[in-house]
Short mmCIF file of C-alpha atoms in Angstrom, two decimals:
data_model
loop_
_atom_site.label_atom_id
_atom_site.label_comp_id
_atom_site.label_asym_id
_atom_site.label_seq_id
_atom_site.Cartn_x
_atom_site.Cartn_y
_atom_site.Cartn_z
CA MET O 1 86.33 88.32 112.26
CA GLY O 2 87.39 86.99 108.82
CA LYS O 3 84.22 87.37 106.72
CA ILE O 4 84.95 90.72 105.74
CA SER O 5 87.96 91.70 103.35
CA THR O 6 88.91 94.29 100.63
CA PRO O 7 88.43 95.84 99.03
CA GLN O 8 84.86 97.22 99.97
CA ARG O 9 82.32 99.27 97.86
CA PHE O 10 83.26 102.25 99.54
CA ASP O 11 86.92 102.16 100.37
CA PHE O 12 89.40 104.54 101.05
CA VAL O 13 93.20 103.86 100.51
CA GLY O 14 94.46 103.79 103.99
CA SER O 15 96.66 107.75 105.19
CA PHE O 16 94.20 111.05 107.45
CA LEU O 17 95.67 114.37 107.84
CA ARG O 18 97.43 114.37 111.07
CA PRO O 19 95.45 115.75 114.46
CA GLN O 20 97.34 118.45 115.75
CA PRO O 21 98.08 116.83 119.38
CA LEU O 22 99.23 114.21 116.90
CA LYS O 23 101.57 116.86 115.15
CA ASP O 24 102.48 118.88 118.47
CA ALA O 25 103.79 115.42 119.59
CA LYS O 26 106.50 114.91 117.31
CA VAL O 27 107.66 118.30 117.76
CA ALA O 28 108.00 118.04 121.42
CA TYR O 29 110.03 114.61 120.74
CA LYS O 30 112.12 115.69 118.02
CA ASN O 31 113.09 118.50 120.51
CA GLY O 32 113.88 116.43 123.17
CA MET O 33 110.86 117.92 125.46
CA ILE O 34 108.88 114.31 126.12
CA SER O 35 110.50 111.03 125.72
CA LYS O 36 109.56 107.45 123.00
CA GLU O 37 107.21 106.51 125.00
CA GLN O 38 105.28 109.79 125.58
CA TYR O 39 105.09 110.18 121.92
CA ASP O 40 104.21 107.01 121.51
CA LEU O 41 101.27 107.46 124.17
CA VAL O 42 99.80 109.84 121.94
CA VAL O 43 99.96 108.07 118.67
CA GLU O 44 97.97 105.25 120.08
CA ASP O 45 95.99 107.38 121.09
CA GLU O 46 95.26 109.21 117.64
CA ILE O 47 94.87 106.15 115.84
CA ARG O 48 92.61 105.09 118.07
CA LYS O 49 90.42 108.23 117.50
CA VAL O 50 90.47 107.92 114.02
CA VAL O 51 89.02 103.83 114.12
CA ALA O 52 86.64 104.94 116.37
CA LYS O 53 85.67 108.18 113.88
CA GLN O 54 85.84 105.31 111.06
CA LYS O 55 83.33 102.89 112.27
CA GLU O 56 81.25 106.29 112.83
CA LEU O 57 81.19 106.94 109.31
CA GLY O 58 79.68 103.10 108.36
CA PHE O 59 83.27 102.03 106.81
CA HIS O 60 83.80 98.30 106.94
CA VAL O 61 88.26 98.75 106.27
CA ILE O 62 90.48 100.52 109.20
CA THR O 63 93.90 101.51 108.46
CA ASP O 64 96.23 103.94 111.63
CA GLY O 65 96.03 106.86 108.98
CA GLU O 66 99.40 106.06 108.88
CA PHE O 67 100.01 107.94 111.97
CA ARG O 68 103.17 105.46 113.08
CA ARG O 69 105.21 107.70 109.79
CA SER O 70 106.71 110.65 108.31
CA PHE O 71 106.46 109.15 104.68
CA TRP O 72 104.04 106.50 103.32
CA HIS O 73 107.50 104.93 101.89
CA LEU O 74 110.56 105.08 103.04
CA ASP O 75 109.76 104.73 106.58
CA PHE O 76 109.31 100.92 105.78
CA MET O 77 112.26 100.42 103.74
CA TRP O 78 114.16 101.21 106.73
CA GLY O 79 112.68 98.53 108.65
CA PHE O 80 114.44 95.99 105.97
CA GLU O 81 118.75 95.58 106.54
CA GLY O 82 121.08 97.10 104.36
CA VAL O 83 118.50 100.06 104.01
CA GLU O 84 120.26 103.17 105.63
CA HIS O 85 118.59 106.86 105.71
CA LYS O 86 119.85 110.28 106.56
CA GLU O 87 117.81 114.12 106.44
CA THR O 88 119.15 116.71 103.96
CA GLY O 89 116.69 118.30 102.95
CA ASN O 90 116.23 117.53 99.33
CA GLY O 91 114.04 115.75 98.11
CA VAL O 92 111.24 115.25 94.89
CA GLN O 93 110.22 118.14 92.59
CA PHE O 94 106.62 117.70 92.16
CA ASN O 95 104.89 120.20 90.49
CA GLY O 96 105.76 123.58 92.12
CA GLU O 97 106.46 122.28 95.07
CA LEU O 98 109.59 119.62 96.38
CA ALA O 99 108.61 117.26 98.41
CA VAL O 100 111.06 117.09 101.33
CA LEU O 101 111.89 113.37 101.77
CA ASP O 102 114.30 112.15 103.96
CA ASP O 103 117.96 110.38 101.65
CA THR O 104 117.18 106.46 101.72
CA TYR O 105 119.69 103.82 99.87
CA LEU O 106 121.32 101.24 100.62
CA VAL O 107 124.63 100.35 103.02
CA GLY O 108 124.65 96.13 102.52
CA LYS O 109 122.39 93.55 100.65
CA ILE O 110 118.43 93.68 101.76
CA LYS O 111 117.47 91.19 104.07
CA ALA O 112 113.88 91.27 105.92
CA LYS O 113 114.25 91.13 110.38
CA ALA O 114 111.13 91.14 112.00
CA HIS O 115 109.57 94.47 110.74
CA PRO O 116 108.64 97.23 112.94
CA PHE O 117 105.42 97.52 110.86
CA VAL O 118 104.01 94.17 112.12
CA GLU O 119 104.09 95.01 115.29
CA TYR O 120 101.95 98.20 114.44
CA TYR O 121 99.78 96.39 112.64
CA LYS O 122 98.92 93.89 115.89
CA PHE O 123 97.78 97.41 117.96
CA LEU O 124 95.77 98.02 114.60
CA LYS O 125 93.88 94.66 114.68
CA GLN O 126 92.65 94.98 118.46
CA PHE O 127 89.73 97.55 116.76
CA GLU O 128 88.62 94.99 114.30
CA ASP O 129 85.52 93.67 115.00
CA GLU O 130 82.06 92.61 113.56
CA ASN O 131 81.65 94.95 111.36
CA THR O 132 85.31 95.95 109.94
CA VAL O 133 88.42 94.27 109.38
CA ALA O 134 92.29 96.01 109.70
CA LYS O 135 93.96 96.76 106.53
CA TYR O 136 97.61 97.21 106.65
CA THR O 137 99.53 99.01 103.80
CA ILE O 138 103.25 99.68 102.97
CA PRO O 139 104.45 100.76 99.40
CA ALA O 140 104.59 97.97 96.45
CA PRO O 141 108.68 96.03 95.59
CA ALA O 142 108.03 97.98 92.64
CA GLN O 143 108.75 101.12 94.94
CA THR O 144 112.15 100.16 96.76
CA PHE O 145 113.29 99.02 93.46
CA GLN O 146 113.07 102.13 92.32
CA GLN O 147 114.17 103.94 95.09
CA MET O 148 117.72 102.36 94.71
CA ILE O 149 118.34 102.93 91.16
CA VAL O 150 117.20 106.35 90.89
CA PRO O 151 120.52 109.26 89.98
CA ALA O 152 121.49 109.94 93.04
CA ASN O 153 121.46 105.94 94.55
CA TYR O 154 123.03 104.34 91.49
CA ASP O 155 126.00 104.40 92.43
CA LYS O 156 125.90 103.37 96.19
CA THR O 157 123.62 100.23 95.27
CA ARG O 158 125.60 98.72 92.89
CA LYS O 159 128.31 98.74 95.38
CA PHE O 160 126.29 95.19 96.41
CA TYR O 161 124.32 94.35 93.27
CA ALA O 162 126.19 94.30 90.05
CA THR O 163 122.77 94.10 88.77
CA ASN O 164 118.81 94.81 88.20
CA LYS O 165 118.30 91.70 88.39
CA GLU O 166 120.16 90.51 92.01
CA LEU O 167 118.66 93.63 93.23
CA ILE O 168 115.38 92.87 92.11
CA HIS O 169 115.43 88.76 93.75
CA ASP O 170 116.57 90.14 97.19
CA ILE O 171 113.65 92.75 97.02
CA GLY O 172 111.28 90.09 95.95
CA VAL O 173 112.01 87.85 98.82
CA ALA O 174 112.37 90.21 101.29
CA TYR O 175 109.33 91.26 101.27
CA GLN O 176 107.65 87.49 100.15
CA ASP O 177 109.69 87.26 104.37
CA VAL O 178 107.65 90.43 105.39
CA ILE O 179 104.72 89.12 104.20
CA LYS O 180 104.67 85.91 105.77
CA GLN O 181 105.57 87.90 109.46
CA PHE O 182 101.67 90.32 108.73
CA TYR O 183 100.19 87.05 107.69
CA GLU O 184 101.64 85.10 110.79
CA ALA O 185 100.33 88.71 112.98
CA GLY O 186 96.77 88.05 111.63
CA CYS O 187 96.90 89.79 109.26
CA ARG O 188 94.38 88.87 105.40
CA ASN O 189 94.66 92.58 104.41
CA LEU O 190 97.82 94.53 102.74
CA GLN O 191 97.56 96.67 100.63
CA PHE O 192 100.79 97.85 98.33
CA ASP O 193 100.65 101.29 97.76
CA ASP O 194 102.68 102.20 93.75
CA CYS O 195 104.13 105.14 92.83
CA THR O 196 106.47 103.57 89.35
CA TRP O 197 103.30 102.82 87.46
CA GLY O 198 102.41 106.44 87.24
CA ALA O 199 105.93 107.45 87.42
CA ILE O 200 106.03 106.17 83.73
CA VAL O 201 102.87 106.44 82.50
CA GLY O 202 102.13 109.44 78.98
CA ASP O 203 105.07 110.71 76.93
CA ALA O 204 106.73 112.90 79.50
CA ALA O 205 108.08 109.34 80.68
CA LYS O 206 108.80 107.83 77.52
CA GLN O 207 111.24 111.29 76.74
CA ARG O 208 112.96 111.28 79.91
CA TYR O 209 114.36 107.70 79.91
CA GLN O 210 115.09 107.81 75.85
CA ALA O 211 117.41 110.37 76.77
CA LEU O 212 118.48 108.14 79.59
CA GLY O 213 119.13 105.53 76.92
CA ILE O 214 116.97 103.25 78.47
CA ASP O 215 114.62 101.36 77.38
CA ILE O 216 111.26 101.74 79.34
CA GLU O 217 109.45 98.50 77.65
CA GLU O 218 112.45 97.01 79.99
CA VAL O 219 111.49 99.23 83.21
CA LYS O 220 107.84 97.49 82.87
CA ALA O 221 108.81 94.14 82.80
CA GLN O 222 111.34 94.87 85.68
CA LEU O 223 108.38 96.27 88.10
CA LEU O 224 106.25 93.58 87.05
CA GLU O 225 109.17 91.50 87.25
CA VAL O 226 109.82 92.48 91.27
CA ASN O 227 105.90 93.23 92.39
CA ASN O 228 104.99 89.13 90.80
CA LEU O 229 108.02 88.13 92.90
CA ALA O 230 107.18 88.99 96.09
CA LEU O 231 103.78 87.85 95.37
CA GLU O 232 104.97 84.18 95.29
CA GLY O 233 103.70 81.72 97.55
CA LYS O 234 101.51 84.73 99.03
CA PRO O 235 98.55 82.55 101.24
CA SER O 236 95.66 81.90 99.62
CA ASP O 237 93.41 83.26 101.73
CA MET O 238 95.38 86.86 102.12
CA VAL O 239 94.01 89.35 99.55
CA ILE O 240 97.10 92.05 98.58
CA THR O 241 96.02 94.97 96.67
CA SER O 242 97.62 97.17 94.84
CA HIS O 243 97.12 101.76 94.80
CA ILE O 244 98.78 103.23 92.00
CA CYS O 245 99.18 106.80 92.14
CA ARG O 246 100.64 109.95 90.20
CA GLY O 247 102.00 110.99 93.50
CA ASN O 248 100.55 113.27 96.07
CA TYR O 249 102.40 115.87 97.70
CA HIS O 250 101.01 119.22 99.79
CA SER O 251 98.19 118.40 97.35
CA THR O 252 100.50 119.01 94.05
CA TYR O 253 101.01 116.30 91.99
CA PHE O 254 104.21 114.40 90.38
CA THR O 255 103.52 113.45 87.28
CA SER O 256 100.46 112.54 84.81
CA GLY O 257 99.54 110.51 81.85
CA PRO O 258 97.16 107.73 81.05
CA TYR O 259 97.17 104.26 81.89
CA ASP O 260 97.08 103.28 78.39
CA THR O 261 100.88 102.82 78.26
CA VAL O 262 101.08 100.57 81.51
CA ALA O 263 97.54 98.73 81.04
CA ASP O 264 99.03 96.18 79.67
CA TYR O 265 101.61 94.77 82.60
CA VAL O 266 100.17 95.93 85.75
CA PHE O 267 96.51 95.61 84.97
CA ALA O 268 96.95 92.53 83.06
CA LYS O 269 99.69 90.31 84.55
CA GLU O 270 100.03 91.82 88.03
CA ASN O 271 98.76 89.02 90.59
CA VAL O 272 97.44 91.71 92.97
CA ASP O 273 93.37 91.18 94.20
CA ALA O 274 92.32 94.21 93.17
CA LEU O 275 93.89 98.14 91.90
CA PHE O 276 93.07 100.75 93.60
CA LEU O 277 93.21 103.99 90.41
CA GLU O 278 93.94 107.36 90.61
CA TYR O 279 91.07 108.76 88.11
CA ASP O 280 89.88 111.96 89.64
CA ASP O 281 90.80 114.39 86.78
CA GLU O 282 91.90 114.81 83.21
CA ARG O 283 95.70 114.21 84.25
CA SER O 284 94.61 110.30 84.92
CA GLY O 285 92.79 109.60 81.64
CA GLY O 286 89.62 108.12 79.65
CA PHE O 287 88.63 104.44 80.50
CA ALA O 288 89.32 102.24 77.53
CA PRO O 289 92.16 100.83 79.63
CA LEU O 290 90.27 98.97 82.38
CA HIS O 291 89.33 96.66 79.74
CA LYS O 292 92.94 95.18 79.50
CA VAL O 293 92.30 94.28 83.20
CA SER O 294 92.47 90.20 84.59
CA ASP O 295 89.09 89.23 84.67
CA ASP O 296 90.21 87.70 88.69
CA LYS O 297 90.94 91.55 89.86
CA LYS O 298 88.37 93.89 91.42
CA VAL O 299 88.83 97.63 90.44
CA VAL O 300 88.51 100.84 92.60
CA LEU O 301 87.80 103.47 90.80
CA GLY O 302 89.48 106.81 93.21
CA LEU O 303 86.98 109.17 91.83
CA ILE O 304 87.14 111.24 95.13
CA THR O 305 90.33 113.73 95.05
CA THR O 306 92.12 114.45 98.34
CA LYS O 307 93.99 117.07 96.81
CA SER O 308 91.30 119.95 97.56
CA PRO O 309 88.35 120.61 99.65
CA LYS O 310 85.73 120.89 96.46
CA LEU O 311 83.20 117.92 97.33
CA GLU O 312 82.82 116.36 94.11
CA ASP O 313 79.05 115.81 91.99
CA LYS O 314 77.25 112.97 92.95
CA LYS O 315 75.42 112.14 89.67
CA ALA O 316 78.60 113.38 87.88
CA VAL O 317 80.40 109.99 89.45
CA ILE O 318 77.20 108.23 89.43
CA GLU O 319 77.78 108.51 85.17
CA ARG O 320 82.14 108.03 85.78
CA ILE O 321 81.28 104.45 87.45
CA HIS O 322 78.40 104.04 84.96
CA GLU O 323 81.28 104.58 82.25
CA ALA O 324 83.56 102.93 83.87
CA ALA O 325 81.78 99.45 83.54
CA GLN O 326 81.13 99.65 80.14
CA TYR O 327 85.45 97.64 80.94
CA VAL O 328 84.85 95.98 83.74
CA PRO O 329 81.48 94.89 85.49
CA LEU O 330 79.94 96.87 87.82
CA GLU O 331 80.24 94.07 90.55
CA ARG O 332 83.72 94.13 89.59
CA LEU O 333 83.67 97.66 90.81
CA CYS O 334 84.20 100.18 94.15
CA LEU O 335 84.62 103.88 94.86
CA SER O 336 87.41 105.50 97.18
CA PRO O 337 88.97 108.88 97.23
CA GLN O 338 91.95 108.45 94.43
CA CYS O 339 94.85 108.13 97.23
CA GLY O 340 95.71 108.91 101.01
CA PHE O 341 94.49 112.47 102.32
CA ALA O 342 98.43 112.37 103.68
CA SER O 343 101.28 110.67 102.02
CA CYS O 344 103.46 112.07 104.29
CA GLU O 345 102.60 114.42 107.62
CA ILE O 346 102.47 117.38 106.14
CA GLY O 347 99.25 115.67 104.66
CA ASN O 348 97.06 117.94 101.98
CA LYS O 349 95.58 121.17 101.83
CA LEU O 350 92.13 120.08 103.61
CA THR O 351 90.14 120.41 106.96
CA GLU O 352 89.72 117.23 109.06
CA GLU O 353 85.82 117.69 108.41
CA GLU O 354 86.62 118.64 105.01
CA GLN O 355 88.35 115.01 104.78
CA TRP O 356 85.27 113.49 106.22
CA ALA O 357 83.18 114.76 104.41
CA LYS O 358 84.93 113.45 101.39
CA LEU O 359 84.76 109.85 103.19
CA LYS O 360 80.72 110.65 104.10
CA LEU O 361 80.18 111.26 99.91
CA VAL O 362 81.86 107.97 98.83
CA LYS O 363 80.07 105.88 101.10
CA GLU O 364 76.56 107.81 99.90
CA ILE O 365 77.67 107.52 96.04
CA ALA O 366 78.25 103.98 96.72
CA ASP O 367 75.61 103.18 98.73
CA GLU O 368 73.34 104.06 95.53
CA VAL O 369 74.72 102.54 93.08
CA TRP O 370 75.85 98.78 94.75
CA GLY O 371 72.43 99.72 96.79
#
């Protein structure tokens, strides 16, 4: 294979709703009713099915739906040395709902080791064919950095890192190692999922950081630094993209605000090959910040929402694509849903059929716009 790479004109972020057999098996495993081996067989069977569905719909990118993980970001962090987690019932407050997440924190210095996600990738890669390429999704380095300096983790982290600079260094180097592991396993298409930029857009974020006595511009510089450090030494034939989101848990969101205040950093200076950008409603603002996107990047417009089963109006979406093309040439634009369908196991509030209908719409629109 190797001729196909991401992003495609019609693409998707990566996660899919967990099928009922997978949910049932997870409950049975947690309750000691089936073994880990039996559970893994169910997971692998459901991955085969979801890959087959992606191919049936005509997509050239395949993922495992993130079926092996509970959370889009935390499970990956658990694959580093120095990171521990505990299920406590705590979480992060989204718009009207608490996203229940495992506490994830440092118990030592962050170091890379043989990462389990690389083995997961190898299982997915076997389903590549002449029409498809396997993409794997992992949280951005900035996401891991932010996880370790949130107020609940700050004191724990300072036991091992006196400064953010030292923490950034170790995270960046650990990611470099894991990226190399993916590459050696045959991965040429990796995606960073990154809510950190979406969390610091808008006036609310600025006020929050001011109240903490933190310079928000320094925060942006650190997010850019850790992401670009991780990308240093990236093989030239490996595509690494970034998906930027404002939070997506059970069809709720974490934050709102346009991209204007982060465009000079992530659009202009982050060394990824493409940006998957959330643009499904007014919370994302307008397209004007896209003029800051560096000429070497593609932009995937997330104009189709995964938060609602309602299908978008095709004509309206096409008009928005052409509006965005005023700032980034049409040949550098692509289309996708604004996020995954199940950032966490709970998934969003739509059915599997409604999920597939969304992807069919993405492909129909892309075929009409780009032929």
